[in-house]
Coordinates of C-alpha atoms in Angstrom, one line a residue:
Chain A
M1 CA 0.1 -0.3 0.1
G2 CA 0.9 3.7 -0.6
Y3 CA 1.7 6.2 2.0
A4 CA 1.0 10.1 1.8
I5 CA 2.1 13.7 3.7
L6 CA -0.3 16.7 3.3
S7 CA 1.0 19.5 5.4
T8 CA -0.2 23.2 5.4
W9 CA 1.3 26.1 4.2
K10 CA 4.8 27.2 2.3
M11 CA 6.7 26.9 5.8
S12 CA 5.9 22.9 5.9
F13 CA 7.9 22.0 2.7
Q14 CA 11.0 20.8 4.6
G15 CA 9.2 18.7 7.4
V16 CA 7.2 17.4 3.8
C17 CA 10.8 16.3 2.6
E18 CA 11.5 14.6 5.9
A19 CA 7.8 12.9 6.7
S20 CA 7.9 11.0 3.3
C21 CA 11.6 10.1 4.1
L22 CA 10.6 8.5 7.5
L23 CA 6.9 7.0 5.6
K24 CA 9.6 5.4 2.1
D25 CA 11.3 3.8 5.1
H26 CA 8.7 2.3 6.7
A27 CA 7.4 5.1 9.4
S28 CA 4.4 5.0 10.9
A29 CA 1.9 8.1 10.1
G30 CA 2.8 9.1 13.2
D31 CA 6.2 9.4 13.9
A32 CA 5.5 11.3 10.1
A33 CA 3.4 13.6 10.6
V34 CA 5.4 14.6 13.8
R35 CA 8.7 15.2 12.1
C36 CA 6.7 17.2 10.1
I37 CA 5.8 19.4 12.5
Q38 CA 9.0 19.6 15.0
C39 CA 10.6 21.0 11.3
T40 CA 8.0 23.9 11.7
E41 CA 7.5 24.4 15.7
D42 CA 12.2 24.0 16.1
N43 CA 12.5 26.7 13.4
P44 CA 12.2 29.6 14.9
A45 CA 11.9 31.8 11.1
F46 CA 8.0 30.9 10.9
V47 CA 6.6 32.9 14.0
S48 CA 3.3 31.0 14.2
V49 CA 4.6 27.8 15.7
G50 CA 6.8 26.9 18.3
Y51 CA 10.0 28.4 18.4
G52 CA 9.5 32.4 18.1
G53 CA 5.9 32.2 18.5
L54 CA 3.7 34.7 18.5
P55 CA 3.0 36.2 21.6
D56 CA -0.3 36.6 23.4
E57 CA -1.9 40.1 24.9
N58 CA 0.8 39.7 27.7
G59 CA 4.0 39.2 25.2
R60 CA 3.8 35.8 26.5
V61 CA 4.3 33.0 24.1
F62 CA 1.5 30.4 24.6
L63 CA 1.3 26.8 22.1
D64 CA -1.6 24.5 21.3
G65 CA -1.4 21.1 19.9
G66 CA -3.4 17.9 18.9
F67 CA -2.6 14.5 17.6
M68 CA -5.3 11.6 16.7
D69 CA -4.7 9.0 15.6
G70 CA -6.9 7.0 13.1
D71 CA -6.9 3.8 13.6
T72 CA -8.2 3.4 17.1
L73 CA -9.4 7.3 17.4
K74 CA -7.6 8.0 19.9
F75 CA -6.7 11.7 20.6
G76 CA -4.5 14.2 22.4
A77 CA -5.1 17.6 23.0
V78 CA -3.1 20.2 24.6
G79 CA -4.2 24.3 24.9
A80 CA -2.9 27.5 26.8
L81 CA 1.1 25.5 27.6
E82 CA 3.8 27.7 28.1
G83 CA 7.6 26.6 28.1
F84 CA 7.9 23.3 26.2
R85 CA 9.2 22.7 22.9
S86 CA 6.4 20.7 21.0
P87 CA 2.9 20.9 21.6
V88 CA 2.6 18.0 18.7
A89 CA 4.5 15.6 21.1
I90 CA 2.8 16.0 23.8
A91 CA -0.6 16.2 23.4
R92 CA -0.3 12.5 20.8
S93 CA 1.5 11.0 24.3
L94 CA -1.4 11.9 25.9
K95 CA -3.9 9.7 23.4
D96 CA -2.6 6.6 25.4
S97 CA -4.8 7.1 28.6
N98 CA -8.2 6.4 28.8
F99 CA -9.0 9.7 30.6
N100 CA -7.6 13.1 30.5
N101 CA -6.8 13.3 27.4
F102 CA -7.3 16.9 26.4
L103 CA -5.6 19.3 29.1
V104 CA -4.5 22.7 29.3
G105 CA -2.5 25.6 31.0
K106 CA -0.6 25.0 34.1
G107 CA -2.0 20.8 34.3
A108 CA -0.8 20.5 31.5
E109 CA 2.8 21.8 32.1
A110 CA 2.8 20.1 35.1
Y111 CA 2.2 16.6 32.8
A112 CA 4.8 17.6 30.1
E113 CA 7.3 18.1 32.9
A114 CA 6.3 15.0 34.7
A115 CA 6.3 13.0 31.5
G116 CA 10.3 14.8 30.6
F117 CA 9.1 16.5 27.8
E118 CA 12.1 19.4 26.5
K119 CA 11.1 22.5 27.9
R120 CA 11.9 25.7 26.0
D121 CA 11.4 29.2 26.4
N122 CA 9.6 29.8 22.9
L123 CA 9.9 33.7 23.3
T124 CA 13.3 34.9 20.5
P125 CA 14.2 38.3 21.0
E126 CA 12.1 38.7 17.4
S127 CA 9.0 37.1 19.5
R128 CA 9.2 39.9 21.8
A129 CA 10.2 43.0 19.2
R130 CA 7.1 42.0 17.5
Y131 CA 4.6 42.3 20.7
L132 CA 6.8 45.5 21.5
K133 CA 5.7 46.8 18.2
D134 CA 2.1 45.4 17.8
K135 CA 0.8 45.5 21.5
G136 CA -1.9 48.2 21.4
K137 CA -3.7 46.6 18.1
T138 CA -5.7 43.9 20.1
Q139 CA -8.8 46.2 20.3
N140 CA -8.2 44.9 16.0
L141 CA -7.2 41.3 16.3
F142 CA -6.3 39.5 12.7
S143 CA -4.4 36.2 12.1
Y144 CA -1.0 37.1 11.1
D145 CA -0.5 36.8 7.0
G146 CA 0.5 34.3 5.8
H147 CA 1.8 32.3 9.2
D148 CA -0.5 29.8 10.8
T149 CA -1.0 26.6 12.0
I150 CA 1.2 23.5 11.2
C151 CA -1.4 20.5 10.4
A152 CA 0.1 17.5 9.1
L153 CA -2.1 14.5 8.1
A154 CA -0.4 10.9 7.2
L155 CA -1.0 7.5 5.7
D156 CA 1.1 4.6 6.0
E157 CA 2.4 1.8 4.2
N158 CA -0.3 -0.3 7.0
G159 CA -3.0 2.0 5.7
S160 CA -2.5 3.7 9.2
M161 CA -3.8 7.5 9.0
C162 CA -3.2 10.1 11.7
A163 CA -4.1 13.7 11.9
G164 CA -1.5 16.4 14.2
V165 CA -1.4 20.3 14.7
S166 CA 0.8 22.7 16.2
T167 CA 0.2 26.9 16.0
S168 CA 0.7 29.9 18.8
G169 CA -2.2 30.5 17.6
L170 CA -4.5 34.1 17.1
Y171 CA -1.8 36.6 18.0
L172 CA -1.8 39.1 20.6
K173 CA -4.8 36.9 21.5
K174 CA -6.1 36.9 25.1
A175 CA -4.7 34.5 28.4
G176 CA -6.2 31.5 27.8
R177 CA -7.5 32.1 24.6
L178 CA -8.2 28.4 22.1
G179 CA -8.4 28.3 19.2
D180 CA -9.4 25.1 16.8
S181 CA -6.2 23.5 16.5
P182 CA -6.8 21.7 20.4
V183 CA -10.1 21.0 19.5
I184 CA -10.4 17.3 17.8
G185 CA -13.1 17.7 15.1
S186 CA -12.7 21.9 14.3
G187 CA -8.9 21.4 14.2
F188 CA -7.8 18.2 13.3
Y189 CA -9.7 14.4 13.1
A190 CA -8.9 11.0 11.0
D191 CA -10.2 7.9 11.2
S192 CA -8.1 5.3 9.1
A193 CA -10.9 3.8 7.5
I194 CA -11.7 6.8 6.1
G195 CA -9.8 9.4 5.9
A196 CA -8.2 12.5 7.6
A197 CA -8.3 16.0 7.9
A198 CA -6.8 19.3 8.7
A199 CA -8.1 23.4 9.7
T200 CA -5.7 26.5 9.6
G201 CA -7.0 30.1 9.6
V202 CA -9.4 32.1 12.5
G203 CA -10.2 29.4 15.2
E204 CA -13.0 31.0 16.2
E205 CA -15.1 30.8 12.9
I206 CA -13.7 27.3 12.2
M207 CA -15.2 26.3 15.2
K208 CA -18.3 27.4 14.8
G209 CA -18.5 25.2 11.3
V210 CA -16.6 22.2 13.1
L211 CA -14.9 21.6 10.1
S212 CA -12.8 19.0 9.7
F213 CA -15.3 16.8 11.2
R214 CA -18.0 18.1 8.9
A215 CA -14.7 16.7 5.9
V216 CA -14.9 13.4 6.8
M217 CA -18.3 12.9 7.4
Y218 CA -18.4 14.0 4.1
L219 CA -15.6 11.2 2.7
R220 CA -17.4 8.7 4.5
S221 CA -20.7 9.7 2.5
G222 CA -18.7 9.6 -1.1
M223 CA -17.2 12.2 -1.5
T224 CA -14.3 12.7 -3.1
P225 CA -11.2 14.2 -0.6
M226 CA -11.5 17.6 -2.8
Q227 CA -15.4 17.6 -2.9
A228 CA -15.5 17.4 0.8
A229 CA -13.3 19.7 1.5
E230 CA -14.4 21.8 -1.1
T231 CA -17.8 21.1 0.3
A232 CA -17.3 22.1 4.0
V233 CA -15.3 25.1 3.2
R234 CA -18.3 26.1 1.3
E235 CA -20.5 25.8 3.6
L236 CA -19.4 27.1 6.5
K237 CA -18.3 30.2 4.5
E238 CA -21.4 31.1 3.3
D239 CA -22.8 30.0 6.9
L240 CA -20.5 33.2 8.0
A241 CA -22.1 35.3 5.1
N242 CA -25.2 34.3 5.6
R243 CA -25.7 34.6 9.7
L244 CA -22.7 36.9 10.4
G245 CA -22.3 39.0 7.1
R246 CA -18.7 38.5 7.0
T247 CA -15.4 36.4 5.7
S248 CA -13.1 34.4 7.1
S249 CA -9.5 33.7 6.3
I250 CA -10.2 29.8 6.8
S251 CA -8.2 26.8 5.2
L252 CA -8.4 23.0 5.4
I253 CA -7.1 20.0 4.2
V254 CA -8.0 16.2 3.7
L255 CA -6.4 13.4 2.8
G256 CA -8.7 9.8 1.7
N257 CA -7.4 6.9 3.3
D258 CA -5.9 6.1 -0.4
G259 CA -3.6 9.0 -0.3
T260 CA -5.5 11.1 -2.4
F261 CA -5.6 15.3 -1.3
G262 CA -8.5 17.9 -0.9
V263 CA -8.6 21.0 0.0
G264 CA -10.6 24.0 0.6
T265 CA -9.9 27.4 1.1
T266 CA -11.3 31.0 1.1
I267 CA -8.3 32.4 0.5
E268 CA -4.3 32.3 -1.2
F269 CA -3.2 29.0 0.8
P270 CA 0.3 26.9 -0.1
F271 CA 0.8 23.7 1.3
A272 CA 2.7 20.7 0.9
Y273 CA 2.3 17.0 0.0
A274 CA 4.4 13.7 -1.1
S275 CA 3.1 10.3 -1.8
D276 CA 5.1 7.0 -2.4
T277 CA 4.4 8.1 -6.0
E278 CA 5.2 11.5 -6.4
P279 CA 8.4 13.1 -4.8
P280 CA 7.2 16.6 -1.9
T281 CA 5.4 19.1 -4.0
L282 CA 4.9 22.8 -3.7
Y283 CA 1.2 23.6 -4.3
L284 CA -0.9 26.9 -4.5
A285 CA -4.4 26.6 -3.9
N286 CA -7.0 29.2 -4.2
A287 CA -10.8 29.7 -3.9
G288 CA -12.7 29.0 -7.2
S289 CA -15.5 30.2 -8.8
D290 CA -18.9 28.1 -7.7
G291 CA -16.9 27.2 -4.2
R292 CA -14.1 24.5 -6.5
T293 CA -10.4 25.2 -5.2
V294 CA -8.2 25.8 -8.0
I295 CA -4.8 24.3 -7.4
T296 CA -1.9 24.9 -8.9
R297 CA 1.5 23.3 -8.8
V298 CA 4.7 25.8 -8.1
E299 CA 7.7 24.9 -9.8
D300 CA 9.7 28.6 -8.2
P301 CA 8.5 28.0 -4.4
A302 CA 10.4 31.1 -4.2
T303 CA 7.7 32.8 -5.9
V304 CA 5.7 31.8 -3.2
T305 CA 5.9 34.7 -0.7
Q306 CA 3.7 33.6 2.6
D307 CA 4.9 31.0 4.4
Chain B
M1 CA -44.2 29.1 17.0
G2 CA -43.9 26.8 19.9
Y3 CA -41.3 26.3 22.7
A4 CA -39.5 23.8 24.2
I5 CA -36.8 22.8 27.0
L6 CA -34.5 19.5 27.2
S7 CA -32.3 18.6 29.6
T8 CA -30.1 16.1 30.5
W9 CA -30.4 13.7 33.8
K10 CA -33.3 13.7 37.0
M11 CA -31.6 16.5 38.2
S12 CA -32.8 18.6 35.2
F13 CA -36.0 18.8 36.1
Q14 CA -36.8 21.6 38.6
G15 CA -34.8 24.1 35.8
V16 CA -36.8 23.0 33.0
C17 CA -39.8 23.8 34.9
E18 CA -38.4 27.0 35.5
A19 CA -37.4 27.6 31.9
S20 CA -40.7 26.5 30.4
C21 CA -42.4 28.8 32.5
L22 CA -39.7 31.8 31.0
L23 CA -40.3 30.3 27.6
K24 CA -44.4 30.9 27.7
D25 CA -43.7 34.6 29.1
H26 CA -42.0 35.1 25.6
A27 CA -38.3 34.7 27.1
S28 CA -35.3 34.2 24.5
A29 CA -34.2 30.3 24.2
G30 CA -31.0 31.5 25.9
D31 CA -32.2 32.7 28.6
A32 CA -34.4 29.4 29.2
A33 CA -30.9 27.0 28.9
V34 CA -28.9 29.3 31.1
R35 CA -32.2 29.6 34.2
C36 CA -32.7 25.5 33.7
I37 CA -28.8 24.8 33.8
Q38 CA -28.4 27.9 36.5
C39 CA -30.8 25.9 38.8
T40 CA -28.3 22.7 39.6
E41 CA -25.1 24.2 39.3
D42 CA -26.3 27.0 42.4
N43 CA -27.4 23.2 44.2
P44 CA -25.6 21.3 46.1
A45 CA -27.1 18.3 45.9
F46 CA -26.1 17.8 43.1
V47 CA -23.1 16.9 43.0
S48 CA -21.4 16.7 39.5
V49 CA -22.4 20.2 38.4
G50 CA -21.6 23.8 40.3
Y51 CA -21.6 24.6 43.4
G52 CA -20.7 21.8 45.6
G53 CA -19.2 19.5 42.5
L54 CA -16.4 16.8 41.8
P55 CA -13.5 18.0 43.1
D56 CA -10.3 16.9 40.6
E57 CA -7.1 15.2 41.4
N58 CA -6.2 18.2 44.1
G59 CA -9.2 18.0 45.5
R60 CA -10.1 21.3 43.9
V61 CA -13.0 22.3 41.5
F62 CA -12.6 23.4 38.0
L63 CA -16.0 23.8 36.2
D64 CA -16.5 23.6 32.2
G65 CA -19.3 25.1 30.6
G66 CA -20.3 26.3 27.1
F67 CA -23.0 28.2 25.1
M68 CA -23.8 28.3 21.3
D69 CA -26.4 30.5 20.3
G70 CA -28.2 28.5 16.7
D71 CA -29.3 31.5 15.0
T72 CA -25.3 33.1 14.6
L73 CA -23.4 29.9 15.3
K74 CA -21.9 32.0 18.0
F75 CA -20.6 29.9 20.8
G76 CA -18.7 30.7 24.0
A77 CA -16.8 28.4 26.2
V78 CA -14.9 28.3 30.2
G79 CA -12.7 25.1 30.6
A80 CA -10.5 24.8 33.8
L81 CA -12.3 28.3 35.8
E82 CA -12.2 27.7 39.7
G83 CA -13.9 29.9 41.8
F84 CA -17.3 31.3 40.4
R85 CA -21.0 30.3 40.1
S86 CA -21.9 30.2 36.4
P87 CA -20.1 28.8 34.4
V88 CA -22.8 29.0 31.4
A89 CA -23.3 32.2 32.0
I90 CA -19.8 33.4 31.3
A91 CA -19.8 31.0 28.2
R92 CA -23.1 32.8 27.3
S93 CA -21.2 36.1 27.3
L94 CA -17.9 35.1 25.1
K95 CA -20.4 33.7 22.4
D96 CA -20.2 38.0 21.8
S97 CA -16.3 38.5 20.6
N98 CA -15.5 37.9 17.0
F99 CA -12.0 36.1 18.5
N100 CA -11.1 34.5 22.0
N101 CA -14.5 32.7 22.4
F102 CA -13.1 29.6 24.2
L103 CA -10.9 31.1 27.3
V104 CA -9.5 28.5 29.9
G105 CA -7.5 28.7 33.0
K106 CA -6.2 31.7 34.9
G107 CA -7.0 33.8 32.0
A108 CA -10.3 32.7 32.2
E109 CA -10.4 33.3 35.5
A110 CA -9.3 36.6 34.1
Y111 CA -12.1 37.6 31.7
A112 CA -14.8 36.0 34.7
E113 CA -13.7 38.8 37.3
A114 CA -13.2 41.5 34.9
A115 CA -16.7 41.1 33.8
G116 CA -18.1 41.2 37.1
F117 CA -19.2 37.6 37.1
E118 CA -20.9 36.2 40.8
K119 CA -17.5 34.5 42.4
R120 CA -18.0 31.5 44.3
D121 CA -15.5 28.8 46.5
N122 CA -17.6 25.6 44.7
L123 CA -15.9 23.5 47.2
T124 CA -18.7 22.2 49.6
P125 CA -17.5 20.9 53.2
E126 CA -19.4 17.4 51.5
S127 CA -17.2 18.0 48.5
R128 CA -13.3 18.1 50.5
A129 CA -15.2 14.9 52.3
R130 CA -15.9 12.7 49.3
Y131 CA -12.0 13.5 47.7
L132 CA -10.6 12.9 50.6
K133 CA -12.7 9.9 51.0
D134 CA -11.9 8.4 47.7
K135 CA -8.9 10.6 46.0
G136 CA -6.4 7.6 46.0
K137 CA -8.4 6.0 43.5
T138 CA -7.4 7.9 40.5
Q139 CA -5.7 5.1 39.2
N140 CA -9.6 4.2 38.5
L141 CA -11.3 6.7 37.6
F142 CA -14.6 7.1 37.3
S143 CA -17.7 8.7 36.2
Y144 CA -19.5 9.6 39.5
D145 CA -22.8 7.3 39.5
G146 CA -25.7 8.4 38.3
H147 CA -25.0 12.1 37.7
D148 CA -23.1 14.3 35.5
T149 CA -23.2 17.3 32.8
I150 CA -25.8 19.3 32.8
C151 CA -26.8 19.8 29.4
A152 CA -30.0 22.3 28.3
L153 CA -31.3 23.0 24.7
A154 CA -34.3 25.4 24.2
L155 CA -36.0 26.8 21.1
D156 CA -38.2 29.8 22.2
E157 CA -41.4 31.1 19.9
N158 CA -39.3 32.7 17.9
G159 CA -37.7 29.4 16.7
S160 CA -34.6 30.8 17.8
M161 CA -32.7 27.6 19.5
C162 CA -29.4 27.2 21.6
A163 CA -27.2 24.4 23.4
G164 CA -25.8 25.4 26.7
V165 CA -23.5 23.1 29.2
S166 CA -22.3 23.1 32.5
T167 CA -20.3 20.7 34.7
S168 CA -17.4 20.0 37.0
G169 CA -16.0 17.1 34.6
L170 CA -14.8 13.3 35.5
Y171 CA -14.3 13.2 39.5
L172 CA -10.1 13.0 40.6
K173 CA -9.9 14.3 36.5
K174 CA -6.0 15.7 36.1
A175 CA -5.5 19.2 36.9
G176 CA -6.2 20.9 33.5
R177 CA -8.5 18.3 32.4
L178 CA -11.2 18.7 29.9
G179 CA -14.2 16.8 28.9
D180 CA -16.6 17.6 25.7
S181 CA -18.6 20.4 28.0
P182 CA -16.5 23.1 26.2
V183 CA -15.5 21.6 23.2
I184 CA -18.1 22.8 20.6
G185 CA -19.4 19.6 18.3
S186 CA -18.5 17.2 21.1
G187 CA -20.2 18.4 24.1
F188 CA -22.9 20.4 22.4
Y189 CA -24.3 22.2 19.3
A190 CA -26.9 24.0 18.2
D191 CA -28.3 25.3 14.2
S192 CA -32.0 27.2 14.9
A193 CA -32.2 26.5 10.7
I194 CA -31.8 22.8 12.1
G195 CA -31.9 21.6 15.4
A196 CA -29.4 21.0 18.8
A197 CA -28.3 18.7 20.8
A198 CA -25.6 17.6 23.5
A199 CA -23.9 14.8 25.4
T200 CA -23.3 13.8 29.0
G201 CA -20.8 11.1 30.0
V202 CA -17.5 10.4 29.5
G203 CA -15.7 13.2 27.8
E204 CA -12.8 11.7 26.5
E205 CA -15.1 9.1 24.4
I206 CA -17.7 11.3 23.2
M207 CA -15.2 13.5 21.3
K208 CA -13.9 10.6 19.5
G209 CA -16.8 10.5 17.9
V210 CA -17.8 14.8 17.3
L211 CA -20.9 13.3 18.1
S212 CA -23.5 16.0 19.1
F213 CA -22.4 17.6 15.8
R214 CA -22.1 14.1 14.0
A215 CA -26.3 13.9 14.9
V216 CA -27.0 17.7 14.2
M217 CA -25.5 16.7 10.8
Y218 CA -27.5 13.9 11.0
L219 CA -30.5 15.6 11.3
R220 CA -29.3 18.4 8.6
S221 CA -29.4 15.2 6.2
G222 CA -33.3 13.8 7.1
M223 CA -33.7 12.5 10.0
T224 CA -35.7 12.4 13.0
P225 CA -34.4 13.9 16.3
M226 CA -35.1 10.5 17.3
Q227 CA -33.2 8.5 14.7
A228 CA -29.9 11.3 14.5
A229 CA -29.5 10.7 18.4
E230 CA -29.9 6.8 18.2
T231 CA -27.7 6.8 14.8
A232 CA -24.5 8.9 16.4
V233 CA -25.0 7.0 19.8
R234 CA -25.3 3.7 17.8
E235 CA -22.0 4.4 15.7
L236 CA -19.6 5.8 18.7
K237 CA -20.6 2.7 20.8
E238 CA -19.9 0.2 17.9
D239 CA -16.6 2.6 17.4
L240 CA -15.1 1.9 19.9
A241 CA -16.4 -1.6 20.5
N242 CA -14.5 -2.1 17.6
R243 CA -12.0 -0.4 18.5
L244 CA -11.0 -0.3 21.7
G245 CA -13.1 -3.2 22.8
R246 CA -14.5 -0.9 25.7
T247 CA -18.2 0.0 26.3
S248 CA -18.8 4.2 27.2
S249 CA -21.7 5.5 29.4
I250 CA -22.7 8.4 26.7
S251 CA -25.7 10.4 26.5
L252 CA -27.2 12.2 24.1
I253 CA -29.5 15.0 23.8
V254 CA -30.8 16.3 20.3
L255 CA -34.0 18.5 19.6
G256 CA -35.2 19.5 16.8
N257 CA -35.8 23.4 15.0
D258 CA -40.1 22.0 15.2
G259 CA -39.6 21.2 19.3
T260 CA -39.4 17.5 19.4
F261 CA -36.4 15.4 20.8
G262 CA -35.2 12.4 21.0
V263 CA -32.6 10.5 23.3
G264 CA -29.6 8.1 22.3
T265 CA -28.3 6.5 25.3
T266 CA -26.1 3.0 26.3
I267 CA -27.3 3.5 29.9
E268 CA -30.3 4.2 31.8
F269 CA -30.4 7.9 31.4
P270 CA -32.9 9.9 32.9
F271 CA -33.9 13.1 31.2
A272 CA -36.6 16.1 32.0
Y273 CA -39.0 18.0 28.9
A274 CA -41.3 20.4 27.9
S275 CA -42.8 22.5 25.4
D276 CA -46.1 24.5 24.6
T277 CA -47.7 21.5 24.6
E278 CA -46.7 19.1 26.9
P279 CA -46.0 20.7 31.1
P280 CA -42.7 19.6 32.2
T281 CA -42.4 15.5 32.0
L282 CA -39.1 13.4 33.6
Y283 CA -38.6 10.3 31.1
L284 CA -36.4 7.4 31.4
A285 CA -34.5 6.2 28.4
N286 CA -32.6 3.4 27.8
A287 CA -31.0 1.4 25.2
G288 CA -32.4 -1.1 23.2
S289 CA -32.1 -3.5 20.4
D290 CA -30.5 -3.3 17.4
G291 CA -29.2 1.0 18.5
R292 CA -33.2 2.3 20.0
T293 CA -34.0 3.7 22.3
V294 CA -36.8 2.9 24.6
I295 CA -38.0 5.7 26.4
T296 CA -40.5 5.5 29.1
R297 CA -42.4 8.7 30.9
V298 CA -41.5 8.6 34.5
E299 CA -45.2 9.1 36.7
D300 CA -43.6 9.1 40.0
P301 CA -39.8 10.8 39.7
A302 CA -39.4 9.1 43.8
T303 CA -38.7 6.3 41.5
V304 CA -35.6 7.6 39.5
T305 CA -33.5 7.0 42.1
Q306 CA -30.5 9.0 40.2
D307 CA -29.6 12.1 40.0

């Protein structure tokens, strides 16, 4: 059986390369997805995830992460976590408990420390400088342009699937704010018998549509990954327009259990993909007419300016 | 148009009585649902919600709550909140922000205090005594028998629907643990154009199936509230059995936008309902054969021993 890895934003490209090598070497979907995400968590050039992440209203970097094993439906999640290297790895470890899979704040930090996870101060000088420049802007919150949650969906040669996510969340967020990323169903979902999905963009809007699980339900009803992603994003976009009169930045990746992918988006959205039949490739997705997604292969990554 | 209120467990009966009076007097669905829930939050006889709630592993009472407005899909949620009277009221107030709708821990407490919500020490002498007796049992966690999350689904005469939930969560939970209650899609969901659903039971299992949103998706596809509730619970029950070899305590209430209700459950589960055509009534639901739910009207509430 083939393997595949699908991940959000240009910043995921290096991670997709490393994950696809792991998958080729018979690694599990979980190991591949976590490696993919950690490449971004550890790189301070990517300012919305992990090291060098976006600070909250008080200038502190709090991270969220989630992980779901599609074979068992076991999941783990952490939110409002300060001072650790890899929220996705901590989330993954939490899935193995029968209870207490979703931990936040000081409790999550106590768990991570007791479990021996690597600590790290994620507030870099650059994070702090950005905060000091922008801290008065909390009345006009926005997603940091062109950066957002790293999500990875993986399928391994045994047919096992998983979903992983990691983010520092909304820039200048309120203390204790959780977005969609640690919220199963909204930020991520995986079922090896069907497929997997994960979302990036404005978490508060993504949660209104329970976007990832919605797409997996559509996969289950027989849609292709592309149809499921397009339909889920189009429905949420229409709901936000009709009920709240607003638009929002929302992107969704979907991986079928045959390794094919789909994307839905309201904005220009780069993503990376690799499989046993395709080398790591950067794509650009745009919202087309009638809720369809227009996907183009990026020949020269330097032409994609946003991470 | 008619009104209806549907709520979980015998402990909700008084709240359903008060909520139905409000709805008859033209109150909004939101005001009715919050009143329904606050009756339980404020009553220390009900040990899994609000005042006198179940302590965590450290003997402290942390509360979770959620609220969703079915007209706008706006929602609010709080988790790991200590020292306040009504998590559902705080959650409801959070829905009015465009961002930062889901707050946890110290950030949630800072918000609630700044917003002027009533503070309360929810650890009663009875809560503390229970903790001291049971605190060694964290290796063998269980839902406290016969008590659990209070959920309320309301439909008002204008056709507006909402969902509200409140709980102290799993008994002896780890610090910082969130269950399904503050998690949109799993613990609650409401869409006035379709219907509403909310869940009670083992939150970690409910989240694996994103149970409330699943039921609302089935309503949307044309199922009745009873079919949607039965189908959603049956699917999750089968997934848990097939993939993890286990059963779990799970109950789900569903309210259609015509005011009719449905229930799915894996255990004996009392619930309360009232509408413009039916006085407040206590029912008992049991899992029947073939995933159907058997519902009986309780003539004498004293015969239902669990709250």
